[in-house]
XYZ file of C-alpha atoms in Angstrom:
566
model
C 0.000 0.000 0.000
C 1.677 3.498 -0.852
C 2.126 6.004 1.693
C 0.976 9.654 1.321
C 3.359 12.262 2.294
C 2.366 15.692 2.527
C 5.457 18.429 2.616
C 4.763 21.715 4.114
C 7.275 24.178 2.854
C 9.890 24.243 0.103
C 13.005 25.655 -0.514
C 16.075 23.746 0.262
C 14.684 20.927 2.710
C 11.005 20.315 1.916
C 12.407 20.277 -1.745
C 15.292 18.263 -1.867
C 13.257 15.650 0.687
C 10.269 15.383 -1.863
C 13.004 14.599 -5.221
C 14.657 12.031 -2.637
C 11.450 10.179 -1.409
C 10.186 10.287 -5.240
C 13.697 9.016 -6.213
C 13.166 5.996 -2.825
C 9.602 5.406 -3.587
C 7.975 5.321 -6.718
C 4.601 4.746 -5.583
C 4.343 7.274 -2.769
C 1.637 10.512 -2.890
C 3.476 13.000 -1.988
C 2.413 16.453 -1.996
C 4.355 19.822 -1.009
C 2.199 23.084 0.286
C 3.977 26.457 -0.379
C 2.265 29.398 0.793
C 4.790 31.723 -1.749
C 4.386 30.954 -5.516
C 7.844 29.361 -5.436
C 8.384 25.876 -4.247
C 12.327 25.868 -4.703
C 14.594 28.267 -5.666
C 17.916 30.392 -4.810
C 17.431 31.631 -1.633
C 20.696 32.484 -1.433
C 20.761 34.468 -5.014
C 18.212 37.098 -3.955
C 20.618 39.569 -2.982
C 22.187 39.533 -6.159
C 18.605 39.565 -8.673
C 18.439 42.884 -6.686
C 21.710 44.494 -7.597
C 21.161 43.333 -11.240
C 24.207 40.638 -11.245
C 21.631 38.053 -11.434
C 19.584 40.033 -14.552
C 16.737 37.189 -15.439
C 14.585 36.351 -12.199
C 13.755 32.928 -14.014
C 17.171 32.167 -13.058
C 16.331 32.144 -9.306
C 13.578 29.270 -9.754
C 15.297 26.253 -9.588
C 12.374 23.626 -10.129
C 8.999 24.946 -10.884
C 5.783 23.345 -9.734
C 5.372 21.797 -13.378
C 8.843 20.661 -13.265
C 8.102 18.810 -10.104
C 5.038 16.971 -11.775
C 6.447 16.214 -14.693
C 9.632 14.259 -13.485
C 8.990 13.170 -10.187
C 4.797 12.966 -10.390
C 4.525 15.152 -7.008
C 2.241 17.220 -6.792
C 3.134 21.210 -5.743
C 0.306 23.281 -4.547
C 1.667 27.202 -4.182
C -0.279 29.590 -2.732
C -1.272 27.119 -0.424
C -0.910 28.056 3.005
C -1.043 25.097 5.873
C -2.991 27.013 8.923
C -3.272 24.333 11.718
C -1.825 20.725 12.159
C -3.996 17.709 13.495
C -1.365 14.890 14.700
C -4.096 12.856 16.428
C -6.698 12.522 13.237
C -3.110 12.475 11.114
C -4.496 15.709 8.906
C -3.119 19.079 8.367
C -5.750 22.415 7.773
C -4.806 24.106 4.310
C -5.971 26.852 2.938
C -5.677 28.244 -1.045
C -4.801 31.692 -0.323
C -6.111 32.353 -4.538
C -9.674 31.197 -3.502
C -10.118 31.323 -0.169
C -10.928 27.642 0.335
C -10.300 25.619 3.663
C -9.864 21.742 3.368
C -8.404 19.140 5.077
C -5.372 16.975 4.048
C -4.749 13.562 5.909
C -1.246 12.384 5.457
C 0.452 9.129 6.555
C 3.796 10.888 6.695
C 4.010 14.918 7.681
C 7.456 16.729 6.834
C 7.604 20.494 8.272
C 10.043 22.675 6.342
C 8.863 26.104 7.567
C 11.946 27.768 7.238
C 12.524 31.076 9.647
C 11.214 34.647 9.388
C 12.633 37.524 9.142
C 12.941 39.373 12.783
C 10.498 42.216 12.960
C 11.140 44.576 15.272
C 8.076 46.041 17.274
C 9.140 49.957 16.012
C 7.253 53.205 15.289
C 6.595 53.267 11.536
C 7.384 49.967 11.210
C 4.934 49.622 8.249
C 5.914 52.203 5.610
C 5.904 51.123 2.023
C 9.881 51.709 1.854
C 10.931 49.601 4.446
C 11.340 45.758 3.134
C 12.753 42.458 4.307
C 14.120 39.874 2.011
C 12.832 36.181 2.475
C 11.535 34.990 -0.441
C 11.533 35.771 -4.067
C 8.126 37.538 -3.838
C 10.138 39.889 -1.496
C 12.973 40.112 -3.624
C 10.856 40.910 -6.904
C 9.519 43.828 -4.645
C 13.015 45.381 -3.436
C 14.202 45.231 -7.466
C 11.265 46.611 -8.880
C 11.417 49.505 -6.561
C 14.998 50.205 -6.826
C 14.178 50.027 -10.805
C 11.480 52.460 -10.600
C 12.305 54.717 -8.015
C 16.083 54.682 -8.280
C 16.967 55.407 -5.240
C 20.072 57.510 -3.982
C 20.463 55.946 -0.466
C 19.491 52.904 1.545
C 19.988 52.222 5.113
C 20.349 48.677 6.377
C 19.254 47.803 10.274
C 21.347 44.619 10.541
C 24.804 43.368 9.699
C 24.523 39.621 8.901
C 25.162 37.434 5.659
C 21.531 38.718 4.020
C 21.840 42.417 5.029
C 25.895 42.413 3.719
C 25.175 41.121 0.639
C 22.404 43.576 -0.079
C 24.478 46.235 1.137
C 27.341 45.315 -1.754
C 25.006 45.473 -4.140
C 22.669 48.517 -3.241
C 26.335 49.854 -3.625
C 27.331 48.686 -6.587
C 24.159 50.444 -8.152
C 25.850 53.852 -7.049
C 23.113 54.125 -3.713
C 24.735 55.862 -0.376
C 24.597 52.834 2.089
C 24.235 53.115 5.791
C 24.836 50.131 8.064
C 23.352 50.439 11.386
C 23.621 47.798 14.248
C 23.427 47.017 17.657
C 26.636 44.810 17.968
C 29.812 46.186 17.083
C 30.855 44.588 14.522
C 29.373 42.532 11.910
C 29.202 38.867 10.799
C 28.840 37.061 14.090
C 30.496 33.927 13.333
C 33.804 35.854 13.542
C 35.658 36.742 16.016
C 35.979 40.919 16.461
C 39.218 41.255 15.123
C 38.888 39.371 12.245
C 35.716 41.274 11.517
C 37.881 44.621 11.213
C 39.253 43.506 7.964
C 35.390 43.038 6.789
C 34.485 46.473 8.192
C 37.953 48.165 6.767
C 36.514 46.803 2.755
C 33.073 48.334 3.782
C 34.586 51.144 4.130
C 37.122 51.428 1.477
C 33.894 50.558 -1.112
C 32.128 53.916 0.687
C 29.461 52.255 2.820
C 28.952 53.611 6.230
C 29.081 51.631 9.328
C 27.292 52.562 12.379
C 28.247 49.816 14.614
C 27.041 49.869 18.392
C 23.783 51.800 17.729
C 20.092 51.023 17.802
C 16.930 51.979 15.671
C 14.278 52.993 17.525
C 12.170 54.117 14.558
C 11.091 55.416 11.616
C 8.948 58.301 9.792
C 7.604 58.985 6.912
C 9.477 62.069 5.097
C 7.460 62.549 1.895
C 8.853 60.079 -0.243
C 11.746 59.433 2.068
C 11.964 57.512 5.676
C 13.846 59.152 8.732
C 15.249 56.179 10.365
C 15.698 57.203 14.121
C 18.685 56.018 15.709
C 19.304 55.867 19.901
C 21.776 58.880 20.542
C 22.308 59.974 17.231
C 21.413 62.123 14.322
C 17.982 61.192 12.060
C 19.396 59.786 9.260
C 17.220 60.382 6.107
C 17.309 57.770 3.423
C 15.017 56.605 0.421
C 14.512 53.144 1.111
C 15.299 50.823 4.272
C 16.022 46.964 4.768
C 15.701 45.389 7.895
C 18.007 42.343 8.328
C 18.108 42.043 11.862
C 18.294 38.710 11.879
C 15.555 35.722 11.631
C 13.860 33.649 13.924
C 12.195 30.137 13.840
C 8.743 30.110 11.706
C 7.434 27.431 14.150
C 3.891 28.698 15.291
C 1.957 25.502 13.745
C 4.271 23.183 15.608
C 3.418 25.272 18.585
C 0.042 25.125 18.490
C -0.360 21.419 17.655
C 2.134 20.729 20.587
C 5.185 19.525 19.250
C 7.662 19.955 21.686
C 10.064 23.109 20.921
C 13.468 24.160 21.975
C 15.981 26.993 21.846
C 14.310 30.124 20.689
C 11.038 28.243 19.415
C 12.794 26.030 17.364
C 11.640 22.175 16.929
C 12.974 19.540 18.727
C 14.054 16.441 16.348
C 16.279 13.704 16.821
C 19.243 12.625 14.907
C 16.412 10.833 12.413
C 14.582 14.553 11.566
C 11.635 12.852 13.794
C 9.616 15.177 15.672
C 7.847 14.634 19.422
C 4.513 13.503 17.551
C 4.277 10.034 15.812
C 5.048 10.372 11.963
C 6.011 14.140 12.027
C 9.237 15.358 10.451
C 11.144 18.484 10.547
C 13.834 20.110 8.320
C 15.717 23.322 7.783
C 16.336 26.544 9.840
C 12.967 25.550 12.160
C 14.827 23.090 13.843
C 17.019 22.907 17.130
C 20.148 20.765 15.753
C 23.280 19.341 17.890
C 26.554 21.330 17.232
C 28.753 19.060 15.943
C 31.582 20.972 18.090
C 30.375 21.275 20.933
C 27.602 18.758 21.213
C 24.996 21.210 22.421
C 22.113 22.737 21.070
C 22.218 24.989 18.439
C 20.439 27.119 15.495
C 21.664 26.877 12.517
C 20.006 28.741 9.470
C 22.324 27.964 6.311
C 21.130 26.286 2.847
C 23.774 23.127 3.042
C 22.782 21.561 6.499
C 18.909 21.944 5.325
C 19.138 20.154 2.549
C 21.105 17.121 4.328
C 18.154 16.902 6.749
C 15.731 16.547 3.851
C 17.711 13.505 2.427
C 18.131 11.914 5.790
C 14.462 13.118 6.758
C 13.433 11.392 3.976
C 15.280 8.217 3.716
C 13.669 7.425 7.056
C 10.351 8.526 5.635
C 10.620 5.561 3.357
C 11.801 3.333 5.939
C 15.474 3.581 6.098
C 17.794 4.361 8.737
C 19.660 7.813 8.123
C 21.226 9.911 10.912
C 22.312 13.534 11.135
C 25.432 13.998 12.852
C 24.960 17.791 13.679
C 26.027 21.244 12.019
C 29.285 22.601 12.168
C 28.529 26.119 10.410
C 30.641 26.551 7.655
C 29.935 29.299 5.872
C 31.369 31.510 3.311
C 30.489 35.322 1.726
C 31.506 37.550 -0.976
C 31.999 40.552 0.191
C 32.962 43.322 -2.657
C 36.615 41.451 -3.699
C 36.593 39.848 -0.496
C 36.028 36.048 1.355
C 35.072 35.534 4.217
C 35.180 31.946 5.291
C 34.249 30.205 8.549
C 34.024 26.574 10.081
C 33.331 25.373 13.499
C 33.009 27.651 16.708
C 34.739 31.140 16.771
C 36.610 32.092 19.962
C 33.744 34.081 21.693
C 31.305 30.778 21.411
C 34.437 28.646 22.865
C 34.944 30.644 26.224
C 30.993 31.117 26.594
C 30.966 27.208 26.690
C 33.936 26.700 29.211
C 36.509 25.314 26.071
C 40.468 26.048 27.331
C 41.061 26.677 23.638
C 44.083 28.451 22.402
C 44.814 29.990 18.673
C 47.309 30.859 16.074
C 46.970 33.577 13.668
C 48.768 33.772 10.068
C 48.728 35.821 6.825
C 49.888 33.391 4.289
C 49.673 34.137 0.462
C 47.310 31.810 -1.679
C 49.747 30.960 -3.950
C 53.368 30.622 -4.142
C 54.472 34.473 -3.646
C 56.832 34.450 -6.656
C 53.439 33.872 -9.029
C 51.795 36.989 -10.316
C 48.832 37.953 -8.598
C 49.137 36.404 -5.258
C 46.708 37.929 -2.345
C 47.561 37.588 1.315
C 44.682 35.831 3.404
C 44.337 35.990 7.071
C 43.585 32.941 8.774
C 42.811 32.316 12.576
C 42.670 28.350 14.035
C 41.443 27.627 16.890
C 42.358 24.560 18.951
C 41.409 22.903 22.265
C 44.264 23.279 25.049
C 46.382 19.928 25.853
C 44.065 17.580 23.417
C 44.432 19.937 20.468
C 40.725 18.955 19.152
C 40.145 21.555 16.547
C 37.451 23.762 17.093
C 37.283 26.038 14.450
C 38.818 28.648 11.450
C 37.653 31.639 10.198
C 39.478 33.330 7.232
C 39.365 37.143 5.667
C 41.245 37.040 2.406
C 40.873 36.437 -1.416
C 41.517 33.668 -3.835
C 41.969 30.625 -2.205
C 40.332 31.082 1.485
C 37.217 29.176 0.343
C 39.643 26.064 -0.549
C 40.973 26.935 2.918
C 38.253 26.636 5.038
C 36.605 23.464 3.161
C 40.311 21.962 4.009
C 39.841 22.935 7.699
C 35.933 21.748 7.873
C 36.707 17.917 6.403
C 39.754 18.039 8.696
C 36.864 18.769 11.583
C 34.381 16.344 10.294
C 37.223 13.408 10.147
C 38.042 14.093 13.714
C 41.920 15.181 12.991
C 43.670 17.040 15.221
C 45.186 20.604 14.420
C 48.913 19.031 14.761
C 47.549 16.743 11.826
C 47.121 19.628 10.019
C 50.516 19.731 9.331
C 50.249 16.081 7.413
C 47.670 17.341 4.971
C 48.763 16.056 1.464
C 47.365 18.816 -0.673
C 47.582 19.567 -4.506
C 50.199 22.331 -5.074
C 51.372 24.150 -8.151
C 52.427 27.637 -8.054
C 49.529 29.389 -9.728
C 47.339 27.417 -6.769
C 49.226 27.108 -3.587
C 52.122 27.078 -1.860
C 54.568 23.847 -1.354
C 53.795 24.666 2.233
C 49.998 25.014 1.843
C 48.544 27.595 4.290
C 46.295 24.799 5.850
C 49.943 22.828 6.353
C 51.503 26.137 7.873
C 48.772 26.532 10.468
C 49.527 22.896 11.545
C 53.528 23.888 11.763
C 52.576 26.716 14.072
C 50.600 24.761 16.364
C 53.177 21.770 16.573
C 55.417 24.429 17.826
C 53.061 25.309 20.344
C 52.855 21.378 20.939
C 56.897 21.313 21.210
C 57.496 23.966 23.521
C 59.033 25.921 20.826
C 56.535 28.998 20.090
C 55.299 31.110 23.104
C 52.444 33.558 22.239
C 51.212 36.688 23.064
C 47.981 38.676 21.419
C 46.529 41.848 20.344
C 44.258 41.908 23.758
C 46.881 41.621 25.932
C 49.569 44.354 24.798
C 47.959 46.645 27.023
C 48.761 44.591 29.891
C 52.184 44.530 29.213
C 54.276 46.632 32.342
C 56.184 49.311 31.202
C 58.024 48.993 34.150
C 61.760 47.470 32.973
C 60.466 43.997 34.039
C 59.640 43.088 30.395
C 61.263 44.355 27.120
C 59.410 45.099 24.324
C 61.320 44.261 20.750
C 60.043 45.183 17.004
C 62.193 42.725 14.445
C 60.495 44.725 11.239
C 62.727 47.063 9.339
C 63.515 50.616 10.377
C 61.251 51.671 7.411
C 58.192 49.509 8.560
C 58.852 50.770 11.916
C 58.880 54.504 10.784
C 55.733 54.101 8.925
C 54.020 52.606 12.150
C 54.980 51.132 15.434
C 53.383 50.481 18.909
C 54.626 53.073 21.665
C 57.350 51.142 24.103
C 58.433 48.644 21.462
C 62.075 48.894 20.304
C 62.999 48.514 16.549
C 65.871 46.252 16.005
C 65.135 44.350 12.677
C 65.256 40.721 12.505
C 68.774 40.618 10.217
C 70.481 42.594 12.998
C 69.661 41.112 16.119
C 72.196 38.526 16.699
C 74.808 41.163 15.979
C 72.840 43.045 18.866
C 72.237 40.997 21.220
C 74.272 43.185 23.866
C 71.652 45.834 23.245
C 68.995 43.554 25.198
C 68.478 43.113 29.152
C 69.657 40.074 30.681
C 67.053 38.089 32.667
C 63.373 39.664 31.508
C 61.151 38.260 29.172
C 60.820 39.549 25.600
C 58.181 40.253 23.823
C 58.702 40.433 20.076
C 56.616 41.408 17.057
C 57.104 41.927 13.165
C 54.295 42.633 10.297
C 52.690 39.130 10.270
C 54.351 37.065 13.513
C 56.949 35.404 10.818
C 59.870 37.370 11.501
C 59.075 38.128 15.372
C 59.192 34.314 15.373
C 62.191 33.553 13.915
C 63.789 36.310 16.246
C 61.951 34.422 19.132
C 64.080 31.286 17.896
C 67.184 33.187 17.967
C 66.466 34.495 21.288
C 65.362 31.333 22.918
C 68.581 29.771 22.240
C 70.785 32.359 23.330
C 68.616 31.856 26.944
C 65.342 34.602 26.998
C 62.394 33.636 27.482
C 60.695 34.938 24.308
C 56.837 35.663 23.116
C 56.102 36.005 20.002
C 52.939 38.508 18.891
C 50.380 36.198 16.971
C 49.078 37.917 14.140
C 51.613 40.514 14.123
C 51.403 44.734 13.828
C 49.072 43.791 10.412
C 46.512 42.665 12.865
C 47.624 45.265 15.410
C 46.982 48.132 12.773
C 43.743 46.515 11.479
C 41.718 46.564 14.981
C 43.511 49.748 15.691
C 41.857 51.490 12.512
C 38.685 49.817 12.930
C 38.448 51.642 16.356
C 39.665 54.822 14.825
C 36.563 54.994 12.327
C 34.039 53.612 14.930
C 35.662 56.642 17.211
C 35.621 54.198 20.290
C 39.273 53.403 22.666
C 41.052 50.439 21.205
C 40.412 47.548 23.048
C 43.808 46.593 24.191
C 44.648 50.202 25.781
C 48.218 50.957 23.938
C 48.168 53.132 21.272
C 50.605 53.335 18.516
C 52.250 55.823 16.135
């Protein structure tokens, strides 16, 4: 007897589940309700159908409800909005929102792929005509034909996540004034603050403004214009606004038919997709999932880990035995020129959940540095203390940090070390990669660590250094790097000097040594070490230094380690 499966939601996991239970079961009814008129398309494309890179919006569909029909036989009802679930009669309450009609569905099989919703914050003015979110493509249609018709000058954005960065590129790269405004400060969460600088130094240098650290409170109508009112500051006047302050779990039916729900609202499933009711599945950015780092419990709204749950959601629909082993979070943006790569926890997530993790920092090239074109990429590991579990990477850089990362993440996923980094045998020609690859480099660093043989000090702790003789501070760049830039207290002798001036150091008091990139400083720290200091070497180096030092210039707040430089 064939099963009937009714799919509410589409996108990337009620989608991909219905073309895998189709592709399992060839008699199965299986039926998928989508309240938009789009069952599965780009979510992640919208930003750029709006900035014009993506010019024909048919591109954005991926299947269409007659694509669905004809090759797989399911049937896709759009416009069709699923109001209430029964789990006791087994039947879901839909509605057509074309006709108005109410029916009933029963189902043998129920997968929820709700999806979340855009965050919408309880402001005055709230409901002008110029102020959008982006969800789906209905929404994006909107935004491009009102930037199309209206051509707007300026645009402010209340949120600085993936969605709301991506807009803001290209809202920019149509010539529009763009404001970022946002309560944290800085943007893209996954990353750690100082590795967000380099995002918010590229915003800049491509003219967007960043108002980090402040809050909207509101908005008015200004004849055809919005004031957006920000806490503390001046009105800022603009001709269209997008609010992408983040999203939240679209989980209200599950609520009200009492499935049992977790960390902000989210559903509870197990590691089959299975719900708390009998027969009841749930996919996608609804659900609470199991960090695969840290084994807790975690939201986790990205396109890649929603369309795994569908598969395994529905192999177990049709009877087999699939399990999801969690989300790690790897991620990657385009941001102007820019990549911005993640995997695994960042720092700030590893203290809040008691981790003794430690790091290394390192601004490799992509390619072997005596190939044209070569960018530098900054890279940031982070490690567990003493069992040197890797936690997680996030990289700022160009070419090649995308390779990076997906390196890093299977290295994660395989349970390898980060001193088994360093054993990576990865494909290397010059116009690719390096004979020491940068994933290979990062392993180096850390055996070091592992070895005894590389001390390390950070950006956040400079400050703490005592200027009191009991420490000396020593700069191994050249005199000309110095000149250009230095930290107050630290003494320039470069690197190809020092062990012809040794004499010129105190006897007995740790050193503390930095160069551009923490290359140099390290071999000095080498050097030193075995001619009997104690030497630290400054992870990330004065590049870094500069970077967060900038970033605090242009957000006109005190740097957070307390030293300046000059």
């Amino acid at each position: 007897m064939s099963k009937k499966i009714l799919i509410v939601g589409g996108v990337a996991g009620g989608a991909t589940a219905a073309a895998r239970i189709r592709r399992l079961d060839e008699t199965a009814e299986v039926i998928i309700f989508e309240r938009s008129g789009f069952v599965s398309y780009a979510n992640c494309g919208l930003p750029y159908y709006i900035g014009g890179v993506i010019s024909d919006k048919e591109e954005l569909t991926l299947q269409t409800p007659e694509m669905f029909r004809e090759r797989f036989q399911i049937d896709v009802r759009v416009h069709h909005e699923v109001t209430a679930i029964h789990p006791e009669r087994k039947t879901v309450t839909v509605k057509n929102l074309e006709t108005g009609e109410t029916f009933e569905e029963s189902y043998d099989k129920l997968l929820l792929s709700p999806g979340a919703r855009p965050v919408q914050p309880n402001l005055p003015g709230a409901g002008l005509k110029n102020l959008f979110t982006l969800r789906t493509v209905e929404d994006t249609l909107r935004i491009r034909d009102y930037v199309v018709k209206n051509k707007p000058k300026s645009a402010v954005l209340a949120g600085g996540g993936y969605i709301g960065l991506e807009v803001a590129e290209n809202l920019r790269e149509l010539g529009m004034d763009v404001t970022i405004v946002q309560r944290p400060n800085q943007l893209l969460n996954p990353l750690d603050y100082e590795m967000a600088c380099f995002v918010h130094a590229k915003m800049r240098e491509k003219g967007i403004r960043l108002m980090l650290g402040h809050s909207v409170e509101g908005f008015e109508k200004a004849g055809d214009q919005v004031n957006v009112l920000i806490k503390g500051e001046q009105t800022i006047k603009t001709d269209m606004v997008l609010l992408a302050i983040g999203v939240a779990p679209d989980t209200h039916l599950a609520k009200e038919a009492g499935l049992t729900l977790g960390i902000k609202n989210s559903i509870v499933v197990n590691d089959r997709m299975e719900t708390s009711a009998p027969d009841i599945y749930a996919v996608g950015d609804a659900v609470e999932v199991r960090h695969f780092v840290t084994g807790s419990k975690a939201l986790i709204s990205l396109a890649g880990p929603a369309n795994k749950q569908g598969r395994i959601a529905a192999d177990n629909i049709c009877g087999g035995n699939s399990v999801y082993q969690g989300s790690q979070g790897s991620s990657v943006i385009k941001i102007f020129d820019m990549t911005v790569a993640t995997t695994g926890i960042n720092e700030r997530t590893a203290k809040d959940a008691g981790i003794d993790c430690d790091k290394v920092y390192l601004s490799p090239s992509n390619h072997a540095s005596y190939y044209p074109g070569g960018t530098m990429m900054t890279m940031k590991v982070l490690f567990e203390k003493n069992t040197y579990k890797l936690l997680g990477a996030q990289i700022v850089g160009y070419e090649g940090a995308d390779k990076r990362i997906d390196v890093i993440a299977t290295a994660m996923h395989a349970g390898m070390t980060a001193l088994q980094l360093k054993d990576l045998d990865l494909a290397y020609a010059p116009p690719y990669s390096s004979a020491k690859d940068p994933v290979n480099m990062a392993g180096f660093m850390i055996e070091n660590i592992a070895e005894g043989r590389l001390k390390q000090f950070f950006w956040d702790e400079v400050g703490a250094l005592p200027d009191d003789g009991s420490v000396f501070l020593l700069d191994a760049r050249t005199r000309e790097e110095y000149t250009a830039g230095h930290i107050n207290g630290f003494v320039n002798i470069p690197l190809d000097e020092l062990r012809d001036r040794l004499s010129e150091l105190p006897q007995n008091v740790p050193l503390y040594v930095l160069c551009q990139s923490g290359l140099r400083s390290y071999l000095a720290c080498r050097i030193l070490s075995q001619n009997g200091w104690d030497c630290h070497n400054f992870s990330g180096g004065y590049r870094l230094y500069e970077t967060i030092y900038r970033d605090c210039l242009a957000a006109k707040q005190a740097y957070p380690c307390g030293m300046d430089k000059k």
